[in-house]
Coordinates of C-alpha atoms in Angstrom, one line a residue:
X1006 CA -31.3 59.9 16.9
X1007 CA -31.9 61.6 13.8
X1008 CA -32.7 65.5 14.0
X1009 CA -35.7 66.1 12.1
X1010 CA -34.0 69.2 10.3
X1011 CA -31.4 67.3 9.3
X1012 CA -32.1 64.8 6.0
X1013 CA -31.4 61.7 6.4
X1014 CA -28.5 60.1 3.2
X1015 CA -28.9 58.5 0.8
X1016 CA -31.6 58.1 -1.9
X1017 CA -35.1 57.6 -0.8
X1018 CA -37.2 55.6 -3.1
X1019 CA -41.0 55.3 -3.3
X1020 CA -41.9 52.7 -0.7
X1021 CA -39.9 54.3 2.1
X1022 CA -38.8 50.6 3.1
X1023 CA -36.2 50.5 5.9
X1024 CA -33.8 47.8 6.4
X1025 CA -35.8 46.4 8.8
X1026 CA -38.9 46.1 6.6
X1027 CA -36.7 44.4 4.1
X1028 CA -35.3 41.5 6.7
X1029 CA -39.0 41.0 8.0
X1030 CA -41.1 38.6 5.8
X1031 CA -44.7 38.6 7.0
X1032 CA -45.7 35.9 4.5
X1033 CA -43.6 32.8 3.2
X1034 CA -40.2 33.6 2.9
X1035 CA -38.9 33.6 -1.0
X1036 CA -37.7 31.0 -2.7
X1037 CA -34.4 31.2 -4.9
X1038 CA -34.3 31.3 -8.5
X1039 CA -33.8 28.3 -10.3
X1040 CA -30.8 29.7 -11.9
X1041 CA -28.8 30.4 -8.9
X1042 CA -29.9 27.3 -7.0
X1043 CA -26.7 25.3 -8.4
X1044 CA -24.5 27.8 -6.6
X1045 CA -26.0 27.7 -3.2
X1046 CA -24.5 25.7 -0.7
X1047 CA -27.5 24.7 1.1
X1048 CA -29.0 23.0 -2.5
X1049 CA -25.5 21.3 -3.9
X1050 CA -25.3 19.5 -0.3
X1051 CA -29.0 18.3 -0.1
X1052 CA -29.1 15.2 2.3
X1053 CA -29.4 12.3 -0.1
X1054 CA -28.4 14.2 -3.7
X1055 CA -25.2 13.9 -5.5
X1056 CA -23.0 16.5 -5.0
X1057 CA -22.2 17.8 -8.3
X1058 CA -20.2 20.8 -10.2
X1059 CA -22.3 23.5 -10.7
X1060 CA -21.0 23.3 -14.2
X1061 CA -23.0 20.2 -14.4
X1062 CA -25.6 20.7 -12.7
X1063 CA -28.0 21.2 -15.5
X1064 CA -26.8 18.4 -17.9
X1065 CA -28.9 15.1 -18.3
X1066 CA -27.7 12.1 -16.6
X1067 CA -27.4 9.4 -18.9
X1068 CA -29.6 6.0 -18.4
X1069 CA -27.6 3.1 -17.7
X1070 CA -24.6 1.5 -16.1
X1071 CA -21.2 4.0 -16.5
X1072 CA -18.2 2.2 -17.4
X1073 CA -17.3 0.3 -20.9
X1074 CA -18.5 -2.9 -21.5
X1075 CA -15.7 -5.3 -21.9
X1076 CA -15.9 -7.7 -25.3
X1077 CA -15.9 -10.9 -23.3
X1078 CA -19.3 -12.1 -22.7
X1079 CA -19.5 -13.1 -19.0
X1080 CA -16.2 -11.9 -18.2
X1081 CA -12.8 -14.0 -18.0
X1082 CA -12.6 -16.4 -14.6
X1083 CA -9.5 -17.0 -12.6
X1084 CA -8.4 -20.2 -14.3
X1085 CA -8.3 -18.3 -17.4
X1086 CA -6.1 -15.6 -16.1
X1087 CA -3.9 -18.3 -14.5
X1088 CA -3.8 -20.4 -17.3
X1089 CA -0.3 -19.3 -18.9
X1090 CA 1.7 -22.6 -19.7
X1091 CA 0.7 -24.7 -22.2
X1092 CA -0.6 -28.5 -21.3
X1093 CA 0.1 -30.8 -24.2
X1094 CA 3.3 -32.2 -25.3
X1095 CA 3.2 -30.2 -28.7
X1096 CA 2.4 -26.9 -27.1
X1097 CA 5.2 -27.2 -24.6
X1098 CA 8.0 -28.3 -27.8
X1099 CA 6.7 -25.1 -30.0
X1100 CA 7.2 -22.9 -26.8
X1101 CA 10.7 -24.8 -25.8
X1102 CA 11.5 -24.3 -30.2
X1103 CA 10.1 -20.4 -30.1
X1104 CA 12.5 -19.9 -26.5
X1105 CA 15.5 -21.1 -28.3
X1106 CA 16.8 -18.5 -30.4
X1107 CA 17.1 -16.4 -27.2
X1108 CA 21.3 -16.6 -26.2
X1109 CA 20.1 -17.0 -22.7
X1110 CA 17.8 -19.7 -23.2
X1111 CA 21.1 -22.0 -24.7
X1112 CA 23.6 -20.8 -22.2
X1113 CA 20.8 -21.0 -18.9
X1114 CA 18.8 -24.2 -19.9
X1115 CA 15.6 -24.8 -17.4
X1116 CA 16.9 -27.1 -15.0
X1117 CA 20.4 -27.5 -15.7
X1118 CA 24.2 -25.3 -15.1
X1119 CA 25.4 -22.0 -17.2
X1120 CA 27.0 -22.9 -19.8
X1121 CA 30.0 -21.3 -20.4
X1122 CA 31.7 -23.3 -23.6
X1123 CA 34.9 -24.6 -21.8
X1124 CA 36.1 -28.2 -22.6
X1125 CA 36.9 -30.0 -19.2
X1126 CA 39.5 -33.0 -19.7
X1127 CA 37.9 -36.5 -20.0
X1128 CA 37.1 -37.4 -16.4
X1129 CA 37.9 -34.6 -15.1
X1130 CA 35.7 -33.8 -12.1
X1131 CA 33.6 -37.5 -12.2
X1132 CA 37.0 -39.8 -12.1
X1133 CA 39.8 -37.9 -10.7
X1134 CA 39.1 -34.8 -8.8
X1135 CA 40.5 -31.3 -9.4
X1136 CA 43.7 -29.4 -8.2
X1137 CA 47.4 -30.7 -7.8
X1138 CA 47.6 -34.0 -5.5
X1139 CA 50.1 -32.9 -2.7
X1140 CA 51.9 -35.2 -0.2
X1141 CA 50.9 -32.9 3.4
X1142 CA 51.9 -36.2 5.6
X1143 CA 55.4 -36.5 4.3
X1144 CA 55.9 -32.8 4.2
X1145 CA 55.1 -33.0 7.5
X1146 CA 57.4 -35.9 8.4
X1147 CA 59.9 -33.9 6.6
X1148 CA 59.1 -30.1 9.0
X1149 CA 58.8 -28.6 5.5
X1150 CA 55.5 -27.0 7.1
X1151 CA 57.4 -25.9 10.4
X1152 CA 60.0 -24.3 8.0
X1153 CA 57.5 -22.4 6.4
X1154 CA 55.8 -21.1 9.2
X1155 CA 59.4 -20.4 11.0
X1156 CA 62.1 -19.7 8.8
X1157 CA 65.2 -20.5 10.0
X1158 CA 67.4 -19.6 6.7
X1159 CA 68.3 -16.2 6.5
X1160 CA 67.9 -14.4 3.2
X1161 CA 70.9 -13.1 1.5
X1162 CA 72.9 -10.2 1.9
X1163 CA 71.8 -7.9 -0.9
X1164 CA 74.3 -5.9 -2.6
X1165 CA 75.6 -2.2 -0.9
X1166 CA 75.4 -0.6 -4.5
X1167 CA 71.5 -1.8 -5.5
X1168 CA 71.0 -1.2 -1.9
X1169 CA 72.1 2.6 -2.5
X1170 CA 70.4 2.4 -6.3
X1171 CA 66.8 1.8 -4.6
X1172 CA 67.8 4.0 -1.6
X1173 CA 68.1 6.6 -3.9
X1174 CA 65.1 5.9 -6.2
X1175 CA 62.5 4.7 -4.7
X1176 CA 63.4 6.0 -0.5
X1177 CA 63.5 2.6 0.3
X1178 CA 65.1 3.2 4.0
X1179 CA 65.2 0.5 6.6
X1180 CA 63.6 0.8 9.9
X1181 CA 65.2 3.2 12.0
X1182 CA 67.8 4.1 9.3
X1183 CA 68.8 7.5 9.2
X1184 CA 68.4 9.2 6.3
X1185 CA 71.8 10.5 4.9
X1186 CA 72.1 12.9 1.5
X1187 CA 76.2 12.5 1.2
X1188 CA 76.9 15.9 1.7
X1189 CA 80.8 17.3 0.9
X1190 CA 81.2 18.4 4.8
X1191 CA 84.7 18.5 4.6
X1192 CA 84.6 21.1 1.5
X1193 CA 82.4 23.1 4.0
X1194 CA 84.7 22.7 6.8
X1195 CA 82.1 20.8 8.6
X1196 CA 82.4 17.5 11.3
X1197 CA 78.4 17.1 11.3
X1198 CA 79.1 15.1 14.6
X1199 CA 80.5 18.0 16.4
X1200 CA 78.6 20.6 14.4
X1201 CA 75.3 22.9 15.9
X1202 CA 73.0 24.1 12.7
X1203 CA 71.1 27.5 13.0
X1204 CA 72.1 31.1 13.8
X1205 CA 73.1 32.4 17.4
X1206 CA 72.2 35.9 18.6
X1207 CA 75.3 37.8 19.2
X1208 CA 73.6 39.7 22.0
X1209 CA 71.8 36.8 23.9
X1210 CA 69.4 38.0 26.7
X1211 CA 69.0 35.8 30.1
X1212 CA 65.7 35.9 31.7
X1213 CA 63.8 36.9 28.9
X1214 CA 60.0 35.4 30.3
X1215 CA 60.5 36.9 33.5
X1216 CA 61.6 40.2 31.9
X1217 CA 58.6 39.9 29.4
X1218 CA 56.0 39.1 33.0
X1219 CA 57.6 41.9 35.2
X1220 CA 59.1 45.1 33.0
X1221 CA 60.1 46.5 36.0
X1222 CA 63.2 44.2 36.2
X1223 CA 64.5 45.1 32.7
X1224 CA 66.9 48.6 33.1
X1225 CA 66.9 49.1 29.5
X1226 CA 62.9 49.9 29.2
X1227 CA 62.2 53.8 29.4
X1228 CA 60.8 54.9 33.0
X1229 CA 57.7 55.7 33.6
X1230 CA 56.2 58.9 32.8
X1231 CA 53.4 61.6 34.0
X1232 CA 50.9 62.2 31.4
X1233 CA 48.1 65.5 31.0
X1234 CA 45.1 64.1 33.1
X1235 CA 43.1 65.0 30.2
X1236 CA 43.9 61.8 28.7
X1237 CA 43.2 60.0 32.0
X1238 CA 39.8 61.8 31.7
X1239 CA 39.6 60.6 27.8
X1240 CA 40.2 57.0 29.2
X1241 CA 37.7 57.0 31.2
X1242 CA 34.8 58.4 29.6
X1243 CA 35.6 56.2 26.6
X1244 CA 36.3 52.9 27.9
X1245 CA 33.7 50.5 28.9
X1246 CA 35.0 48.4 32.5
X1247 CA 33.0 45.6 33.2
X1248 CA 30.9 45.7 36.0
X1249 CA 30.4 49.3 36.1
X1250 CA 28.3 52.0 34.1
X1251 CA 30.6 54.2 31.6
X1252 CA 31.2 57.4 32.8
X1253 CA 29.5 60.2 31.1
X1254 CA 31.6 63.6 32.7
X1255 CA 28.6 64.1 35.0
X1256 CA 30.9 64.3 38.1
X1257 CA 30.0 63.0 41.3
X1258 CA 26.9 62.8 43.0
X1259 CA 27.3 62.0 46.7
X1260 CA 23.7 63.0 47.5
X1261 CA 22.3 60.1 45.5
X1262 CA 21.8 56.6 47.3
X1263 CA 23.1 53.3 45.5
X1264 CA 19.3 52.2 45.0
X1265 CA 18.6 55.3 43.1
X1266 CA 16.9 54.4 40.2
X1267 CA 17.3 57.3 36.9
X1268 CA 14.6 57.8 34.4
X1269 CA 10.7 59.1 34.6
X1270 CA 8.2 56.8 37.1
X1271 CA 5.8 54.6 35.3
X1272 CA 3.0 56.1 37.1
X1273 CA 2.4 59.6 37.6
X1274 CA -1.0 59.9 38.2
X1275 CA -1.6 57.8 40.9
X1276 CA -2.2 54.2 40.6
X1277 CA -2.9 53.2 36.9
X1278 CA -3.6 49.2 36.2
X1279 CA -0.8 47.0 35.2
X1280 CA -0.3 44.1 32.6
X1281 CA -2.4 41.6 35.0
X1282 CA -5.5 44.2 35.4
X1283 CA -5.5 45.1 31.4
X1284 CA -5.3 41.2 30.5
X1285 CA -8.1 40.1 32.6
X1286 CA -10.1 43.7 33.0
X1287 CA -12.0 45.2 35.9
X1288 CA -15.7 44.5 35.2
X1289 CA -18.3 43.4 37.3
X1290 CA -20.2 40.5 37.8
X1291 CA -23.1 41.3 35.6
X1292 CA -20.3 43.1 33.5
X1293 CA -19.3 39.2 33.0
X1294 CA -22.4 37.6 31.7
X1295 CA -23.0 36.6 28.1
X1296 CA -25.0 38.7 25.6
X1297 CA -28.3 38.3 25.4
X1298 CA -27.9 37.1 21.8
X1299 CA -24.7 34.7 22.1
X1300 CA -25.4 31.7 20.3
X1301 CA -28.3 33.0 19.0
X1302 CA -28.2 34.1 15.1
X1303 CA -29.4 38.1 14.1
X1304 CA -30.2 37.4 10.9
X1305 CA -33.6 36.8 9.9
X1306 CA -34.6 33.9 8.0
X1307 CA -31.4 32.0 9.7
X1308 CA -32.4 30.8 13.1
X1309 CA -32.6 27.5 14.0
X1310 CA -35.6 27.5 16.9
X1311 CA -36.0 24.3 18.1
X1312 CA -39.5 23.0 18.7
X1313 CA -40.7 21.8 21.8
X1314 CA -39.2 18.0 22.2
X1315 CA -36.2 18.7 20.2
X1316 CA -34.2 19.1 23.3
X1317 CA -32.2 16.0 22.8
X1318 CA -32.8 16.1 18.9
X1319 CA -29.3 15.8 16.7
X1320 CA -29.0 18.8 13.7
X1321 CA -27.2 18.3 10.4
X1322 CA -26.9 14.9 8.3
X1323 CA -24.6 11.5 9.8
X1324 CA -21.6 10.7 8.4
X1325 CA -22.7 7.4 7.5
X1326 CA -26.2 7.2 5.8
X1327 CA -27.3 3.9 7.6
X1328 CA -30.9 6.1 7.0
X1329 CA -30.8 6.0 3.5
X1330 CA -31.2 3.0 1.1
X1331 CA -28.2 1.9 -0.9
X1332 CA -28.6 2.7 -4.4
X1333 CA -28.4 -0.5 -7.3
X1334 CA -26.0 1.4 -9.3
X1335 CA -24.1 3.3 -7.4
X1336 CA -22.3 6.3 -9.5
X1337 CA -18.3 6.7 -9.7
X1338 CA -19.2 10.4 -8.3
X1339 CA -20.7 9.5 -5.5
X1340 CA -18.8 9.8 -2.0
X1341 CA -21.0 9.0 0.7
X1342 CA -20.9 6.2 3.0
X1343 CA -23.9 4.0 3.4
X1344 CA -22.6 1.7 6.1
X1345 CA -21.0 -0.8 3.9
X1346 CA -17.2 0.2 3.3
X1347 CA -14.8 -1.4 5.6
X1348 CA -14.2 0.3 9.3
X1349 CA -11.0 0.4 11.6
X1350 CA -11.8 -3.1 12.5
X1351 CA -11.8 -4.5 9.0
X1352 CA -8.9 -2.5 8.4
X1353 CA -6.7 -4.0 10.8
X1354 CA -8.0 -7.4 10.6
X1355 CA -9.2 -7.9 6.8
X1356 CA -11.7 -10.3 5.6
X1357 CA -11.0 -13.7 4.3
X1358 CA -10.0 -13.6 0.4
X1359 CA -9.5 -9.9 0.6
X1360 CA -6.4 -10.1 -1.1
X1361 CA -8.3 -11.5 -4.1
X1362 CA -10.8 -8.7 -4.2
X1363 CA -13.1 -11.3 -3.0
X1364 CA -15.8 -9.6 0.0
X1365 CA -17.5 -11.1 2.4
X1366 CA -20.8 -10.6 0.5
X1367 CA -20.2 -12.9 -2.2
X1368 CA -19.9 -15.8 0.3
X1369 CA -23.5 -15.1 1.8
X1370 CA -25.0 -13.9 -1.7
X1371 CA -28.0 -16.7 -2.4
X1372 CA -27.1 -18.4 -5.6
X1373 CA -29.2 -20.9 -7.7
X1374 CA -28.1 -24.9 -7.7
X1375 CA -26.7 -24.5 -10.6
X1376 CA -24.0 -21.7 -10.0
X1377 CA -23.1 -23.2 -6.5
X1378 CA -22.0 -26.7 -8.8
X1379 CA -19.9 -24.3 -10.7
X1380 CA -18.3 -23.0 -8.0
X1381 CA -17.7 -25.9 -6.4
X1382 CA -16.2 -27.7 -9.0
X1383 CA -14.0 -25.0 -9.7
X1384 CA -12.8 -25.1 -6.7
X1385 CA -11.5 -28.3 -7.0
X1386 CA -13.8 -29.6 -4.7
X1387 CA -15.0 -33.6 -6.0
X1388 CA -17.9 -34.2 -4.5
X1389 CA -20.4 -36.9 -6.0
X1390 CA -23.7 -36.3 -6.8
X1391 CA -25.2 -37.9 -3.7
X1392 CA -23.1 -36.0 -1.1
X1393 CA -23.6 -32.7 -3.3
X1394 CA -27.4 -33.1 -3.0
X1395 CA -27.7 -33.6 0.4
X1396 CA -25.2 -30.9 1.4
X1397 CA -27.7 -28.6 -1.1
X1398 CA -30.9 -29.8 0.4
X1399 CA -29.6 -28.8 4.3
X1400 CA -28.0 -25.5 2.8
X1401 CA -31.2 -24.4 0.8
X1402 CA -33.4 -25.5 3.6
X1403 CA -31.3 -23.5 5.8
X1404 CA -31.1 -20.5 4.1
X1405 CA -35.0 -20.8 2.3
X1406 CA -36.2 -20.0 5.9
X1407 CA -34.1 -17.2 6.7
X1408 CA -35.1 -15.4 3.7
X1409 CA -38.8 -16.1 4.4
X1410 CA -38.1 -14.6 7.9
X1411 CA -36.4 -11.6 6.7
X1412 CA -39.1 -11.1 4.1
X1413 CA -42.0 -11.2 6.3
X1414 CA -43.3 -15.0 6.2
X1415 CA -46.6 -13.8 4.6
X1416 CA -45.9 -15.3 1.0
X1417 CA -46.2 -18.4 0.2
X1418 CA -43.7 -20.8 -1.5
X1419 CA -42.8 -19.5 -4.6
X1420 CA -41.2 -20.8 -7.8
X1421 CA -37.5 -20.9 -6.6
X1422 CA -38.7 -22.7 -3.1
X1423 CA -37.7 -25.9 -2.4
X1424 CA -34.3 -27.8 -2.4
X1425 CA -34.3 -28.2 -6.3
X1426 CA -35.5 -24.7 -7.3
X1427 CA -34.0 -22.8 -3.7
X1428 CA -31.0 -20.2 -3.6
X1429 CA -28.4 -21.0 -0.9
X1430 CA -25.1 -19.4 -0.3
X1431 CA -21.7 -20.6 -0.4
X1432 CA -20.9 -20.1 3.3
X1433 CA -24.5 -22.1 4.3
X1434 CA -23.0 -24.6 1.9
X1435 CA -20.3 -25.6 3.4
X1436 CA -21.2 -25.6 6.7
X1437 CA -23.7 -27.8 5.4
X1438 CA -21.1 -30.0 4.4
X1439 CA -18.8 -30.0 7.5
X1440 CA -22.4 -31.2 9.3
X1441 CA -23.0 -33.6 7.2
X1442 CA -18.6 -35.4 7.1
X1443 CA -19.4 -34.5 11.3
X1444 CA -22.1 -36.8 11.5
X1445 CA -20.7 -39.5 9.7
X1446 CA -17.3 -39.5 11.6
X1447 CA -19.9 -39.0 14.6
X1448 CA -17.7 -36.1 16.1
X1449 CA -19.3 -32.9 17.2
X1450 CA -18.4 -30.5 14.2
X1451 CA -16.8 -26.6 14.9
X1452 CA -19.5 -24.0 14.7

C-alpha cells in the first residue's frame, strides 16, 4: 500500500491514467492502423485470404492467369510428343543416311552383329565348323586319355649342378629338404652331427623356478633383516590395501562400534523433509486446487468468452476448407487445401492414369459431342457412326439429368439439352457403351 507521504515514481502526466484505466475500454475497442495491419498475425492469417509477405502486401495483384503462355495455340497432344520416328520410306533413308557417318552406326548396324573388320575363311563357320577336328574315340581305344589323367612315365632326372644353380638362385628347395649353406666345418673344427650351437653358463644353477617361488631355499640370498618401525609406520599410512580404509595416524579407537558412521548428521534440527516431501510438497487440499484464473486469459481485449450454446462449438479455422468455395484460378501462392488434393487413401492406391498426370476429374468433366469424337478417335477406338450415336444419346441422356438434378430442376431445357446439343463425360460414355455390346451379346454387363 502506498504511504501517502511517500510519492509515488515515475512521471505523472495530466490525465492521471493508471494502468488499469489504460487496459479498460468502455467504448469499442480500437482498431489498428492500416500501416501496421500487414505485420499482425491475426490480419496475414485471415480465414479465407492469401497469406502473403508483408513486403507485398501493399502491391497490386495483377489481372489475369500467372504463368507464360506457351506459342502453340491449343497446346501439343500426346501423339505429337510421341511422334519421333519418321513414317515414309524417304524420311526413314535421310535419317538411316544422316546416322551413318557416326563410327558406331557402321560397326553396330540396327538389327545385325558388331562388326569388327576380320576376314573369316570361305565357309568357315556355315560349311565346316570351327576348332581342330580331334579323334577322342581312338585316343580312347588307345588309353592316351587314362595316361593323361595318370601318368605312369616318370620325368627325368634333372641334373645335380642346375639343380644346385636354381637352389641357389631362386630357393627352389624340395619338400622336406633341408636347407644346407656348405659351410667349411672342418676349417672350424666342427662335425655339425655331433656338434651343440649356443653358449653354456659356466656356473649352471639347478632348481632355479623353485628357488625363484621360495627364496628361502636359496643360501646365497642375504638374511632377513629388522628394519626402524618408522618405515613400517610410513607403509602403512601410505599404502592403500584393498578392502580396508587407509590409515591416517589417528591410532586406535576401541570405544567406537563397527557401525559407527563419521561425518555431521543430515538433520540437526529435528526432522526436516527429504527428497520425496520437497518433490511432491506438503500442501493441503485446497492448497491443491487450480487458480481461479487457469485457463482463463488476464489481458483485456484477449478473452475468448463463449456465448451461451457454444458449449460444443469448435474455435480456430479447419485444415481443410471444405467451407469455402474453390477459387477458378487458383494462385501458385496459395497453400490451403480445399478438399480436392489427394488423401492417404489415394496415396497408397492412386487413380487410374495417374502416372500420365491424367485425374479423375477429366473422366467425369461434361464435354460437348464433338470433343468426346476426338477423344475417342484418338484413342484408337473405331467405332461407326451408328454405334457412336447411340452410345452418345444413352451417355448424354444419362448425364443431362444428373446435371438438371444437381442444378435444381427448375430451368428448363436449354440450348446444349438434348442428345445432339448435350455435354456427357467420358466415363458415362463408355459405360454407355459396355450397355449397349452387353445387350447385344445378351449378357448382364459389370457395373
Amino acid at each position: 500500500m502506498t504511504q501517502p507521504q511517500i510519492p509515488p515514481a515515475g512521471i505523472t502526466g495530466k490525465l492521471h491514467e493508471t494502468a488499469k484505466d489504460a487496459l479498460t475500454w468502455n467504448a469499442e475497442r480500437p482498431s489498428t492502423p492500416d500501416d501496421i495491419k500487414k505485420y499482425r498475425q491475426s490480419t496475414v492469417h485471415e480465414p479465407g485470404k492469401i497469406v502473403r509477405h508483408p513486403g507485398h502486401a501493399d502491391d497490386a495483384v495483377p489481372q489475369g492467369t500467372f504463368g507464360v503462355k506457351s506459342a502453340a495455340s491449343g497446346g501439343q497432344n500426346i501423339n505429337e510428343a510421341l511422334k519421333n520416328y519418321p513414317d515414309s520410306e524417304l524420311a526413314r533413308w535421310k535419317l538411316e543416311q544422316a546416322e551413318g557417318v557416326y563410327a558406331s552406326a557402321r560397326r553396330e548396324p540396327l538389327g545385325s552383329g558388331y562388326v569388327r573388320g576380320h576376314q573369316l575363311p570361305q565357309g568357315l563357320g556355315s560349311e565346316r565348323p570351327f576348332g581342330v577336328t580331334y579323334d577322342a574315340r581312338g585316343k580312347d581305344l588307345s588309353r592316351q586319355a587314362a595316361t593323361v589323367i595318370f601318368p605312369t612315365d616318370r620325368p627325368a632326372e634333372e641334373d645335380a649342378a642346375a639343380r644346385a644353380m636354381y637352389t641357389r638362385s631362386h630357393q627352389d628347395f624340395q619338400p622336406g629338404e633341408q636347407r644346407r649353406r656348405d659351410y667349411n666345418w672342418a676349417a672350424a673344427g666342427i662335425d655339425p652331427a655331433q656338434h651343440r650351437f649356443g653358449a653354456v653358463d659356466k656356473n649352471g644353477v639347478g632348481d632355479g623356478v623353485r628357488k625363484a617361488l621360495q627364496p628361502g631355499l636359496d643360501p646365497s640370498l642375504q638374511p632377513p633383516k629388522l628394519l626402524p618401525k618408522l618405515h613400517e609406520d610410513f607403509k602403512a599410512t601410505a599404502t592403500d590395501y584393498l578392502g580396508r580404509p587407509r590409515q591416517l595416524g589417528t591410532g586406535d579407537r576401541p570405544q567406537l562400534g563397527p557401525d559407527h558412521a563419521f561425518g555431521q548428521p543430515s538433520m540437526r534440527k529435528g526432522r526436516e523433509p527429504g527428497v520425496g516431501e520437497l518433490l511432491t510438497g506438503r500442501f493441503g487440499a485446497e492448497e491443491q486446487q487450480p487458480d481461479a484464473d487457469l485457463g482463463k486469459s488476464l489481458r483485456e481485449g484477449f478473452r475468448n468468452q463463449p456465448k451461451p450454446g457454444d458449449e460444443g462449438r469448435a474455435f480456430g479455422v479447419p485444415t481443410i476448407r471444405t467451407d469455402v468455395r474453390l477459387p477458378a484460378l487458383r494462385s501458385v501462392a496459395n497453400a490451403c487445401n480445399y478438399g480436392n488434393e489427394p488423401d492417404a487413401g489415394q496415396v497408397l492406391r492412386p487413380p487410374r492414369a495417374a502416372d500420365l498426370g491424367v485425374a479423375d476429374e477429366a473422366f467425369v468433366a461434361l464435354r460437348p459431342k464433338a470433343e468426346v469424337r476426338q477423344l475417342v478417335e484418338e484413342a484408337g477406338l473405331a467405332l461407326s457412326d451408328a454405334e457412336f450415336e447411340a452410345a452418345w444419346a444413352l451417355a448424354a441422356e444419362a448425364d443431362g439429368g444428373a446435371a438438371e438434378a444437381a442444378g435444381g430442376g427448375g430451368a428448363g431445357p436449354g440450348p446444349q439439352s438434348g442428345p445432339e446439343g448435350g455435354r456427357a463425360c467420358v466415363d458415362t460414355f463408355f459405360r454407355a457403351r459396355h450397355h449397349l455390346l452387353a445387350q447385344t451379346l445378351q449378357v448382364e454387363p459389370n457395373f
